[in-house]
C-alpha positions as MATLAB code, in Angstrom:
seq = 'MIVTNFISKRYRLLLGFSVWYILFSFLLRIVLLFWQISEIDISLINLPRILLTGLLFDFGVLSFLAVISTIYILLIPRKLIGSKLDKILIYSGFGLTLLIFVFTFFAEITFWEEFKCRFNFVAVDYLIYTFEVVQNIHESYPLYILIPSMLLITGVIFYYFIRNEFFKNTFSTKISFKNRVLPFILSTIIMSLYLFFISNTNAEWSKNRYNNEISKAGIYSFFAELRNNKLDFKTFYNTISDKEAFQIIRKDLSDDNVKFLENDYALKRNITDSLDSNKKPNIVFILIESMSASFMSEFGNENKITPFLDSIANQSLFFKNLQATGNRTVRGMEAVTLSIPPTPGQSIVKRPNNSNLYTISNVFKSKNYQCNFFYGGDGYFDNMNAFYGGNGFDIYDRGRGSVLNDDIKTTRHNIDDNEVTFENAWGICDEDIYNKMIKVADEYHKKKKPFLNFVMTTSNHRPYTYPENKIDIPSGFGRDGAVKYSDYALQKMFKKAKNKPWFKNTIFVFIADHCASSAGKDEIDVANYHIPAIIYGQNFIQTQKVTKLCSQIDVFPTLFGQLHWSYTSNFFGLDVFSKKYKERALIGTYLKLALKRDNNVTILSNKRTSTNYFWNEKTNKLNVLPVSKPELDETISWYQTADYLYLNNKLK';
ca = [
     -20.832   45.198  -75.016;
     -19.964   44.410  -70.597;
     -19.007   41.157  -71.781;
     -16.253   42.388  -74.728;
     -15.370   45.181  -71.764;
     -14.051   42.354  -69.922;
     -12.643   40.268  -72.456;
     -10.841   42.788  -74.683;
     -10.147   46.107  -73.122;
      -9.551   47.461  -69.214;
     -10.247   43.063  -68.459;
      -7.636   42.024  -71.240;
      -4.524   42.485  -68.085;
      -6.844   39.978  -66.139;
      -7.763   37.976  -68.497;
      -3.818   37.580  -69.982;
      -2.652   36.931  -66.841;
      -5.159   33.829  -66.239;
      -4.482   31.976  -69.134;
      -0.615   32.323  -68.247;
      -0.954   30.646  -64.772;
      -3.309   28.095  -66.274;
      -0.900   27.626  -68.404;
       2.236   27.344  -66.581;
       0.288   25.512  -63.436;
      -1.053   22.731  -65.906;
       2.775   22.115  -67.285;
       4.178   21.662  -63.608;
       0.971   19.447  -62.979;
       2.469   17.581  -66.436;
       6.073   17.283  -64.491;
       4.470   16.118  -61.457;
       2.951   12.892  -63.557;
       5.944   11.922  -64.781;
       8.123   12.569  -61.954;
       6.056   10.012  -59.782;
       4.678    8.139  -62.997;
       5.572    4.538  -61.558;
       3.457    5.007  -58.531;
       0.302    7.269  -59.837;
      -2.914    5.091  -61.077;
      -2.821    6.373  -64.786;
      -5.369    5.515  -66.773;
      -7.756    6.829  -69.913;
     -10.531    7.720  -66.842;
      -7.976    9.306  -64.215;
      -5.516   11.389  -66.503;
      -8.370   13.406  -67.670;
      -9.893   13.484  -64.247;
      -6.415   14.373  -62.762;
      -6.355   17.565  -65.045;
     -10.013   18.741  -65.304;
     -10.002   18.567  -61.150;
      -6.587   20.459  -60.977;
      -7.637   23.103  -63.925;
     -11.103   23.152  -61.155;
      -8.514   23.882  -58.040;
      -6.966   26.741  -60.435;
      -9.701   28.933  -61.311;
      -9.835   28.545  -57.549;
      -6.618   30.687  -56.954;
      -7.578   32.494  -59.698;
     -11.052   33.301  -58.450;
      -9.069   35.270  -55.298;
      -7.343   37.012  -57.307;
      -9.486   38.571  -59.739;
     -11.859   39.818  -57.022;
      -8.529   42.188  -56.148;
      -8.602   42.986  -59.208;
     -12.284   43.920  -59.988;
     -12.262   45.904  -56.805;
     -10.159   47.865  -57.766;
     -11.398   48.294  -61.210;
     -14.197   49.523  -59.797;
     -13.502   51.473  -56.702;
     -10.815   53.854  -59.139;
     -12.495   56.918  -60.655;
     -12.923   57.132  -64.381;
     -10.872   60.122  -64.643;
      -8.163   58.407  -63.361;
      -7.684   55.495  -65.750;
      -4.978   55.649  -67.449;
      -3.122   58.060  -64.930;
      -0.035   58.141  -63.868;
      -1.140   56.529  -60.177;
      -2.972   53.406  -62.368;
      -0.178   52.593  -64.134;
       2.248   53.011  -61.035;
      -0.611   50.840  -58.833;
      -1.000   48.454  -62.097;
       2.947   47.799  -63.276;
       3.738   47.312  -59.941;
       0.977   45.078  -58.473;
       1.205   42.768  -61.866;
       4.718   42.501  -61.190;
       4.478   41.730  -57.507;
       1.956   39.252  -58.092;
       3.776   37.818  -61.470;
       7.088   37.158  -59.327;
       5.044   35.709  -56.355;
       3.592   33.293  -58.680;
       6.547   32.974  -60.484;
       8.398   31.906  -57.708;
       5.527   29.835  -55.599;
       6.123   27.787  -58.842;
       9.630   27.093  -58.014;
       8.598   26.969  -54.545;
       6.239   23.586  -54.830;
       9.701   21.505  -56.737;
      11.494   21.440  -54.391;
       9.156   20.968  -51.888;
       7.675   18.204  -53.491;
      11.291   16.674  -53.883;
      10.937   16.562  -49.880;
       7.972   15.906  -49.079;
       6.413   14.044  -52.122;
       2.883   16.488  -51.999;
       1.665   19.982  -52.578;
       1.780   22.683  -49.547;
       0.635   21.460  -46.140;
       0.921   22.582  -43.250;
       4.830   22.533  -43.117;
       4.608   25.368  -45.780;
       2.542   27.123  -43.261;
       5.270   26.239  -40.331;
       7.860   27.738  -42.814;
       6.332   30.895  -42.677;
       7.128   31.675  -38.974;
      10.565   30.089  -39.143;
      12.173   32.329  -41.312;
      16.246   32.283  -40.550;
      15.968   27.723  -40.056;
      13.356   27.984  -43.631;
      15.581   30.698  -45.912;
      18.911   29.543  -44.088;
      18.230   26.047  -45.047;
      17.573   26.480  -49.236;
      20.319   28.626  -48.877;
      22.601   25.707  -48.386;
      20.207   23.475  -50.491;
      19.620   25.045  -53.379;
      22.374   26.841  -56.110;
      19.958   30.250  -55.669;
      22.705   31.881  -57.559;
      20.966   29.717  -60.014;
      17.204   29.672  -59.381;
      16.926   33.837  -57.950;
      18.201   35.133  -61.524;
      16.249   32.407  -63.266;
      13.161   33.808  -61.807;
      13.560   37.283  -62.191;
      14.557   36.542  -66.300;
      11.298   34.108  -66.269;
       9.553   37.300  -64.226;
      10.603   39.683  -67.246;
      10.768   37.470  -69.988;
       6.768   37.596  -69.014;
       6.102   41.006  -67.996;
       7.758   42.235  -71.705;
       5.451   39.694  -73.493;
       2.873   41.316  -71.927;
       3.554   44.846  -72.654;
       4.528   43.424  -76.568;
       1.168   42.466  -77.093;
      -0.061   45.884  -75.752;
      -2.255   44.103  -72.422;
      -1.323   47.577  -70.640;
      -2.086   49.655  -73.576;
      -5.818   48.106  -73.509;
      -5.761   48.485  -69.749;
      -4.661   51.964  -69.611;
      -7.089   53.422  -72.942;
     -10.326   51.716  -71.333;
     -12.647   54.436  -70.535;
     -14.585   52.112  -68.824;
     -17.880   53.109  -66.975;
     -19.313   52.362  -63.722;
     -22.054   50.537  -63.958;
     -20.254   48.240  -66.083;
     -17.455   47.397  -63.707;
     -19.964   45.874  -61.516;
     -20.518   42.871  -62.957;
     -16.976   41.505  -63.257;
     -16.675   42.356  -59.331;
     -20.115   40.589  -58.771;
     -19.013   37.095  -60.902;
     -15.593   37.045  -59.085;
     -17.209   37.264  -56.308;
     -19.591   34.906  -56.731;
     -17.676   32.223  -58.024;
     -14.774   33.043  -54.953;
     -17.493   32.523  -52.285;
     -18.519   29.258  -54.055;
     -14.376   28.286  -53.755;
     -14.426   29.961  -49.986;
     -17.574   28.082  -48.603;
     -18.301   24.882  -50.485;
     -14.887   23.947  -52.000;
     -12.862   22.007  -49.740;
      -9.567   21.418  -50.751;
     -10.122   17.440  -49.482;
     -11.782   17.531  -52.729;
      -9.126   16.754  -54.751;
      -8.819   13.802  -52.878;
     -11.309   11.425  -54.916;
      -8.843    8.634  -55.499;
      -6.858    5.754  -52.720;
      -3.855    6.575  -55.065;
      -2.079    9.606  -52.926;
       0.190   11.218  -55.711;
      -2.979   11.577  -58.162;
      -4.772   13.707  -55.047;
      -1.706   15.481  -54.855;
      -1.032   16.339  -58.728;
      -4.904   16.953  -57.971;
      -4.488   19.995  -56.260;
      -3.011   23.455  -56.500;
      -0.149   24.355  -54.837;
      -1.811   27.729  -53.677;
      -4.717   26.666  -52.940;
      -3.905   24.037  -50.892;
      -1.892   26.473  -49.005;
      -4.387   29.004  -47.706;
      -6.406   25.780  -47.360;
      -3.981   24.564  -44.670;
      -3.654   28.187  -43.056;
      -7.282   28.026  -42.571;
      -7.128   24.678  -41.238;
      -4.720   24.270  -39.544;
      -6.028   22.357  -35.804;
      -8.868   19.878  -36.261;
     -11.631   19.103  -34.517;
     -12.028   15.328  -34.066;
     -16.169   14.879  -33.952;
     -16.546   17.825  -36.856;
     -13.854   15.443  -39.145;
     -13.517   12.196  -38.019;
     -16.656    9.173  -36.810;
     -17.343    8.790  -33.632;
     -18.401    6.989  -30.751;
     -20.122    7.928  -27.508;
     -17.198    9.239  -24.931;
     -18.644    6.338  -22.623;
     -17.658    3.818  -24.980;
     -14.097    5.163  -26.529;
     -12.811    5.231  -22.797;
     -14.525    1.597  -22.203;
     -12.519    0.296  -24.873;
      -9.673    2.350  -23.960;
      -9.228    1.025  -20.289;
      -9.759   -2.156  -21.056;
      -6.490   -1.794  -23.102;
      -4.439   -0.367  -20.561;
      -5.698   -2.686  -17.765;
      -3.738   -4.879  -16.583;
      -3.682   -6.899  -13.123;
      -0.739   -4.242  -11.335;
      -2.818   -1.187  -12.535;
      -5.350    0.969  -10.582;
      -7.011    3.543  -12.008;
      -7.843    6.475   -9.779;
     -10.546    7.681  -11.808;
     -13.879    6.765  -13.092;
     -15.157    7.103  -16.367;
     -12.777    9.563  -18.594;
      -9.900    8.972  -18.168;
      -6.914    7.049  -17.792;
      -5.144    8.201  -15.087;
      -3.616    5.490  -13.030;
      -0.961    3.699  -10.508;
       0.954    1.178  -11.907;
       2.650   -0.823   -9.137;
       5.550   -3.595   -9.804;
       5.782   -6.792   -7.190;
       9.201   -5.493   -6.993;
       9.451   -2.178   -6.629;
      13.006   -1.024   -7.368;
      14.832    1.838   -5.744;
      17.193    1.702   -9.022;
      17.927    5.422  -10.501;
      20.086    5.083  -13.656;
      21.099    8.330  -15.583;
      19.181    8.154  -18.334;
      20.325    9.759  -21.719;
      18.009    9.997  -24.385;
      18.359   10.298  -27.664;
      15.880   11.529  -30.076;
      17.425   10.769  -33.898;
      16.363   12.995  -37.012;
      15.004   10.909  -40.016;
      16.411    7.401  -38.560;
      14.459    5.004  -40.530;
      14.872    1.596  -39.834;
      15.858    1.004  -43.251;
      19.126    1.753  -43.113;
      20.446   -0.202  -40.332;
      22.366   -3.677  -41.531;
      20.737   -4.546  -39.506;
      16.881   -4.453  -41.262;
      18.774   -5.475  -44.888;
      20.526   -2.100  -45.830;
      23.822   -3.228  -47.712;
      25.665    0.075  -47.415;
      27.390   -0.104  -44.119;
      26.207    3.468  -43.282;
      24.873    2.377  -39.398;
      28.069    0.603  -37.955;
      27.596    1.702  -34.072;
      23.920    1.648  -34.259;
      23.791   -2.335  -35.328;
      26.154   -3.128  -33.210;
      24.961   -1.371  -30.258;
      21.253   -3.201  -31.142;
      23.636   -5.967  -30.650;
      24.139   -5.489  -26.765;
      20.797   -3.809  -26.029;
      16.924   -4.649  -26.027;
      16.429   -3.882  -29.517;
      13.218   -3.675  -30.831;
      12.535   -4.625  -34.143;
       8.996   -3.594  -35.363;
       8.307   -0.267  -33.745;
       6.515    2.414  -35.054;
       6.548    6.136  -35.544;
       3.231    7.928  -34.450;
       3.606   10.182  -37.480;
       6.578   12.062  -39.851;
       7.569   14.995  -38.026;
       9.649   15.808  -35.706;
       7.028   17.258  -32.755;
       5.084   13.884  -33.719;
       7.775   11.907  -32.476;
       8.335   14.190  -29.529;
       4.712   14.586  -28.245;
       4.960   10.684  -28.477;
       7.784    9.775  -26.426;
       6.930   12.944  -24.127;
       3.073   12.192  -23.589;
       2.862    8.324  -25.094;
      -0.310    9.596  -26.766;
      -1.579    8.661  -30.160;
      -1.374   11.349  -32.504;
      -4.029   14.206  -32.385;
      -5.227   15.052  -35.870;
      -3.922   18.648  -36.892;
      -1.770   20.456  -35.340;
       1.156   18.393  -32.795;
       0.085   19.093  -29.329;
       3.846   20.258  -28.557;
       2.638   22.862  -31.052;
      -0.956   23.375  -29.884;
      -2.126   26.335  -26.936;
      -2.462   24.700  -23.686;
       0.395   22.470  -23.620;
       2.291   23.167  -20.696;
       1.855   21.493  -16.978;
       1.018   17.997  -18.923;
       1.444   14.803  -16.932;
       4.639   13.889  -19.412;
       7.765   11.376  -18.440;
       8.995   14.322  -16.625;
       6.753   13.724  -14.121;
       7.348   10.732  -13.861;
      11.390   10.846  -13.256;
      10.676   14.938  -11.375;
       8.466   12.093   -8.714;
      11.775   10.332   -7.824;
      13.817   12.744   -7.468;
      15.615   13.251  -11.724;
      17.243   16.625  -12.814;
      15.504   16.596  -16.237;
      17.153   18.360  -19.329;
      16.081   19.744  -23.208;
      19.243   19.447  -25.799;
      18.268   21.158  -28.951;
      21.612   22.542  -31.112;
      19.015   24.521  -33.177;
      17.144   27.748  -31.923;
      14.729   25.657  -29.452;
      11.979   28.274  -30.817;
      11.692   26.279  -33.428;
       8.762   24.783  -33.740;
       7.495   25.338  -30.515;
      10.184   23.500  -28.496;
      11.164   25.093  -25.676;
       8.249   26.565  -25.236;
       6.534   22.642  -24.672;
       9.745   21.268  -22.857;
      10.211   24.373  -20.321;
       6.535   23.996  -19.746;
       6.722   20.931  -18.810;
       9.889   20.406  -16.743;
      12.754   19.786  -18.299;
      15.220   22.975  -18.068;
      16.707   24.186  -21.932;
      19.487   23.800  -23.655;
      19.984   25.250  -26.803;
      21.493   27.744  -29.622;
      19.505   30.716  -28.733;
      19.411   33.631  -31.868;
      17.572   35.866  -30.551;
      14.007   35.344  -31.937;
      11.885   38.330  -32.041;
       9.340   36.446  -30.054;
       9.732   35.270  -26.651;
       9.526   31.467  -25.794;
       6.829   31.026  -22.593;
       9.664   29.025  -20.217;
       8.884   27.677  -16.514;
      11.475   26.638  -16.466;
      15.768   27.825  -16.937;
      16.983   27.794  -20.118;
      20.953   27.988  -20.689;
      22.521   28.939  -23.950;
      25.143   26.951  -26.111;
      28.029   29.443  -26.687;
      30.069   30.188  -29.535;
      32.951   28.977  -27.556;
      31.367   25.366  -27.834;
      30.326   24.700  -31.761;
      32.232   23.618  -34.360;
      30.085   23.187  -36.788;
      26.890   24.285  -37.628;
      24.115   24.370  -40.194;
      20.623   26.199  -40.905;
      19.330   23.580  -38.549;
      21.465   24.063  -35.662;
      25.004   22.725  -34.228;
      26.566   19.250  -35.621;
      25.366   16.451  -33.287;
      28.909   15.917  -32.156;
      28.525   19.539  -30.455;
      25.080   18.766  -29.138;
      26.848   15.825  -27.389;
      29.670   16.940  -25.580;
      27.362   19.642  -24.056;
      25.132   16.864  -22.997;
      27.896   15.477  -21.015;
      29.307   17.957  -19.724;
      26.053   18.575  -17.888;
      25.766   15.577  -17.279;
      29.511   15.356  -15.655;
      27.183   18.716  -13.653;
      24.705   16.765  -12.369;
      27.348   13.287  -11.286;
      28.621   16.235   -9.138;
      25.976   17.172   -7.197;
      25.256   13.693   -6.990;
      21.492   13.553   -8.903;
      20.116   11.610  -11.323;
      19.638   12.904  -14.666;
      16.998   12.385  -17.860;
      19.011   14.209  -20.784;
      16.989   14.061  -23.863;
      18.992   15.271  -26.743;
      16.996   16.307  -30.217;
      19.519   15.809  -33.174;
      20.011   17.913  -35.971;
      22.437   16.550  -38.499;
      21.220   14.036  -40.325;
      18.937   16.842  -42.540;
      18.719   18.555  -45.611;
      20.786   20.314  -46.373;
      22.985   16.932  -44.991;
      26.526   19.227  -43.937;
      28.231   17.851  -41.514;
      31.994   18.816  -40.129;
      34.589   17.528  -43.109;
      36.806   14.061  -42.101;
      34.688   13.265  -40.166;
      33.238    9.757  -42.586;
      34.304    8.500  -45.570;
      31.723   10.578  -47.455;
      32.106   14.451  -48.457;
      29.427   16.574  -46.348;
      26.414   17.804  -48.515;
      26.776   14.833  -50.731;
      23.204   13.387  -49.770;
      21.295   11.399  -47.164;
      23.745    8.609  -46.950;
      26.150   10.673  -45.839;
      24.617   12.129  -43.505;
      22.957    9.482  -41.810;
      27.084    7.786  -41.778;
      27.829   11.063  -40.094;
      24.745   10.340  -37.113;
      26.422    7.988  -36.529;
      29.783    8.702  -36.607;
      28.522   11.027  -33.966;
      26.354    8.896  -31.956;
      29.581    6.158  -31.387;
      32.036    8.968  -30.396;
      29.603   10.261  -27.605;
      29.262    6.508  -26.422;
      33.276    6.194  -26.775;
      33.267    9.191  -24.556;
      30.374    8.832  -21.422;
      31.985    4.837  -21.339;
      34.992    6.745  -19.581;
      33.004    8.596  -17.703;
      32.563    8.233  -13.592;
      28.728    7.878  -14.279;
      28.508    5.740  -17.441;
      28.162    2.237  -15.591;
      24.996    3.343  -13.485;
      23.313    4.990  -17.250;
      20.998    3.685  -19.661;
      21.097    4.899  -23.311;
      17.543    5.148  -25.087;
      18.288    5.309  -29.294;
      15.582    6.079  -30.745;
      14.130    7.884  -34.158;
      11.564   10.639  -34.081;
      10.211    9.449  -37.871;
      11.292    7.710  -40.964;
      13.812    9.613  -43.542;
      10.592    9.723  -46.055;
       6.643    9.033  -45.486;
       5.756    9.558  -49.241;
       3.636    6.867  -50.381;
       1.248    6.305  -53.727;
      -1.539    4.649  -50.061;
      -3.422    7.159  -47.693;
      -0.826    6.103  -44.940;
       2.827    4.713  -46.586;
       2.552    2.120  -43.507;
       6.182    0.866  -44.133;
       7.892    4.485  -43.993;
       6.738    4.645  -39.942;
       9.460    1.608  -39.666;
      12.130    2.903  -37.419;
      14.510    1.624  -35.061;
      14.848    2.236  -30.770;
      17.267    0.442  -28.997;
      17.682    0.280  -24.649;
      21.072   -0.112  -23.727;
      22.147   -0.434  -20.155;
      25.096   -3.140  -19.335;
      24.122   -3.159  -15.242;
      20.383   -3.004  -15.642;
      18.672   -4.186  -19.105;
      19.002   -7.717  -20.695;
      20.279   -8.412  -24.282;
      16.567   -9.371  -26.293;
      15.146   -8.749  -29.653;
      11.737   -7.696  -29.490;
      10.050   -8.854  -32.289;
       6.422   -7.804  -31.328;
       5.115   -4.671  -32.870;
       4.451   -1.529  -30.873;
       4.901    2.029  -31.025;
       6.970    5.033  -29.701;
       4.172    5.577  -27.029;
       5.146    2.242  -25.756;
       9.330    3.550  -25.235;
       9.299    4.919  -22.213;
       6.185    2.553  -19.894;
       9.144    0.152  -21.248;
      12.041    1.161  -19.347;
      10.123    1.827  -16.504;
       8.952   -1.783  -16.773;
      12.780   -2.681  -16.968;
      13.647   -0.890  -14.048;
      10.361   -2.258  -11.767;
       9.387    1.304  -11.423;
       5.769    1.632   -9.621;
       4.791    5.275  -11.207;
       1.879    7.182  -11.451;
       0.278    6.837  -15.247;
      -1.545    9.569  -17.754;
      -0.295    7.313  -20.881;
      -1.248    5.295  -23.711;
       1.678    3.682  -24.040;
       1.891   -0.228  -22.448;
       4.836   -2.155  -21.360;
       5.495   -4.559  -24.334;
       6.352   -7.391  -21.515;
       2.943   -6.564  -19.499;
       1.372  -10.029  -19.617;
      -1.510   -8.382  -21.459;
      -0.446   -6.240  -23.897;
      -1.463   -6.880  -27.051;
       0.547   -6.406  -30.056;
       0.023   -2.703  -32.079;
       0.649    0.258  -33.407;
      -0.878    4.140  -33.759;
       0.361    5.674  -37.046;
      -1.149    9.198  -38.853;
      -0.725   12.138  -40.706;
      -1.909   14.730  -40.097;
      -5.708   14.076  -41.125;
      -5.661   10.199  -41.788;
      -4.822    8.309  -38.443;
      -4.546    4.369  -38.685;
      -4.281    1.284  -36.050;
      -2.620   -1.529  -36.890;
      -2.689   -4.459  -35.322;
      -0.857   -7.364  -37.492;
      -0.936   -6.786  -40.817;
      -4.639   -5.224  -40.699;
      -4.918   -1.504  -40.467;
      -7.718    0.840  -39.935;
      -7.818    4.196  -41.191;
      -9.696    7.120  -40.252;
     -10.155    9.605  -42.709;
     -11.041   13.560  -42.178;
     -14.366   13.408  -44.133;
     -15.559   10.724  -41.112;
     -15.125    8.128  -43.144;
     -12.625    5.239  -42.962;
     -11.469    1.320  -44.635;
      -9.841   -0.924  -43.310;
      -7.436   -2.579  -44.877;
      -4.448   -5.471  -45.286;
      -1.060   -4.827  -46.030;
       1.165   -6.467  -47.905;
       4.719   -6.372  -46.345;
       6.251   -7.169  -49.440;
       4.950   -4.730  -52.034;
       4.052   -2.263  -49.239;
       0.766   -1.918  -50.241;
      -2.812   -1.332  -49.225;
      -5.490   -3.968  -50.009;
      -9.177   -3.050  -49.225;
     -10.823   -5.355  -46.302;
     -14.470   -5.538  -45.142;
     -14.774   -2.791  -42.714;
     -14.955   -4.732  -38.678;
     -16.864   -2.809  -36.602;
     -14.908   -3.885  -33.217;
     -11.893   -3.059  -35.469;
     -13.144    0.495  -35.957;
     -14.241    1.055  -33.047;
     -11.271    0.596  -31.397;
      -9.493    2.659  -34.130;
     -11.536    5.267  -33.006;
     -11.523    4.675  -29.605;
      -7.225    5.875  -29.422;
      -8.062    9.138  -30.888;
     -11.076    9.998  -29.297;
      -9.546    9.471  -25.910;
      -6.850   11.184  -26.590;
      -8.685   14.876  -28.465;
     -11.529   14.607  -25.285;
      -8.055   14.415  -22.606;
      -6.538   17.288  -24.962;
      -9.322   19.204  -24.795;
     -10.713   18.646  -21.652;
      -7.762   19.743  -19.501;
      -7.213   16.082  -19.123;
      -3.912   15.891  -19.852;
      -2.752   17.227  -16.697;
];
């Protein structure tokens, strides 16, 4: 009797919705399979496993919905079943839920197009930064087609449920209270099993990343990320003793000119240069959005979309084998500003207690520099203002009056409307932010104050829009145009700077925050961490090409070495020209953490597992190798010590 009521009467609407969701989720999974057909690992065993694992997580999504539904059915008095109140609540609740699920399916497709994965922590971030996200969607996709399509699909499905009397059965069944208890209990038990025992990482059963992502369910992944936005290293990763970890890293950081200031669990040290120069050139540091090395002719690109970077590279200190630490802007910022490996979960830029840290600004301020941070959007995005404002940089950004205030300990300057010629979802065009930077550089030159001007660009980002008639690719037509415009804006800035009295006493650094794409079928797509880095200074920097494997975290320590500065360091990065420098790169996602030496890549997983690979540079494939304990211990040490220093407030 209970089962009959559950399936065919009061619960028939819930059952019908569940069947619809399973069907649509299955169809989406098939679409994603064909989307990545050339890169997934398909076989008679893997295909059923992808679909069955996906079904398991689809049931997980429905278990949470079932609890909400059965609570309502349990609590509503019997006499109100079928009443006007009951109908209003069920019609509106069903319609809203259906619209949200249809919207989610559309959102998954657009998210997959950009990130090649199910919803992750980026999607969670997008809930916070609604202005940029809504504007980006508006500028990137034909909403005049998408919104009516979503409403039409929702309306058709809603009509189907009415036509087939799902609502009529729901409203006509006067189910007794005792017959409502068991469905509620069963739903709660199933939901609890998912909540406490089935992690989103259980879908990661394959060495092929696409197999794992397609096995997941988007909604389940979203709420899993909402719960696990930060990860405790010692809980989720292989570890060694803190003492051993610091011994390994201190040995890697040691050199003849290095003296550690504390014993054991610390890295702060004095670095003494025998020449101990008093040079104080201005520094213009440009962190370029999504500028993969593969865009440059120097690395084989034939589209000629980076003529300026290709030209200036041959007049500079040019890093040809430098790797980004991550695949988001905040990772690049963390790497160059703190000179630290990527900690699991969120970047330190976005984590609590991230002010008054020992950053590059401490080194510059010890030499009486003015430090400025420039961003063409609202620096509230990604917590940029709070991080840079809390660590010694004055802020220049396009404030939009966010209701949530930034915790800025320095001075914030707004970029006014009359200084803007073009603006999209992410901010003003690169030309405009460079013009502002040059204007501020002029001011500090007049004050005879050396400056570090740190600029974060925005133009090389979806929707790939920029001022018209600047380059030969129309605005909004894709990545190549955005890359070429970014390069054009750099060239124009450099040309203007050349006419300034401060130019000859200035070093320019050009480096990407991350690659344009980091999606691949392996745990970590190694090729998509390769970024260009260029240090130009006609009176300070010798022209040469650096082929050593190195990291974003090494850029400023290498620059300090070129200037022959003696300084205090709390950095993990090294001067790549130091005698004892050992080539390595630290690369990661927000879950996977890796150490790369030559073609050997050791990856730590958040399942307390680790794998050693040989990276085939030609095919970009990872082939499993036996794990070497020394290599594993060193990999663990880089990340464990970084996590320890942050958690114990020793990055100060």
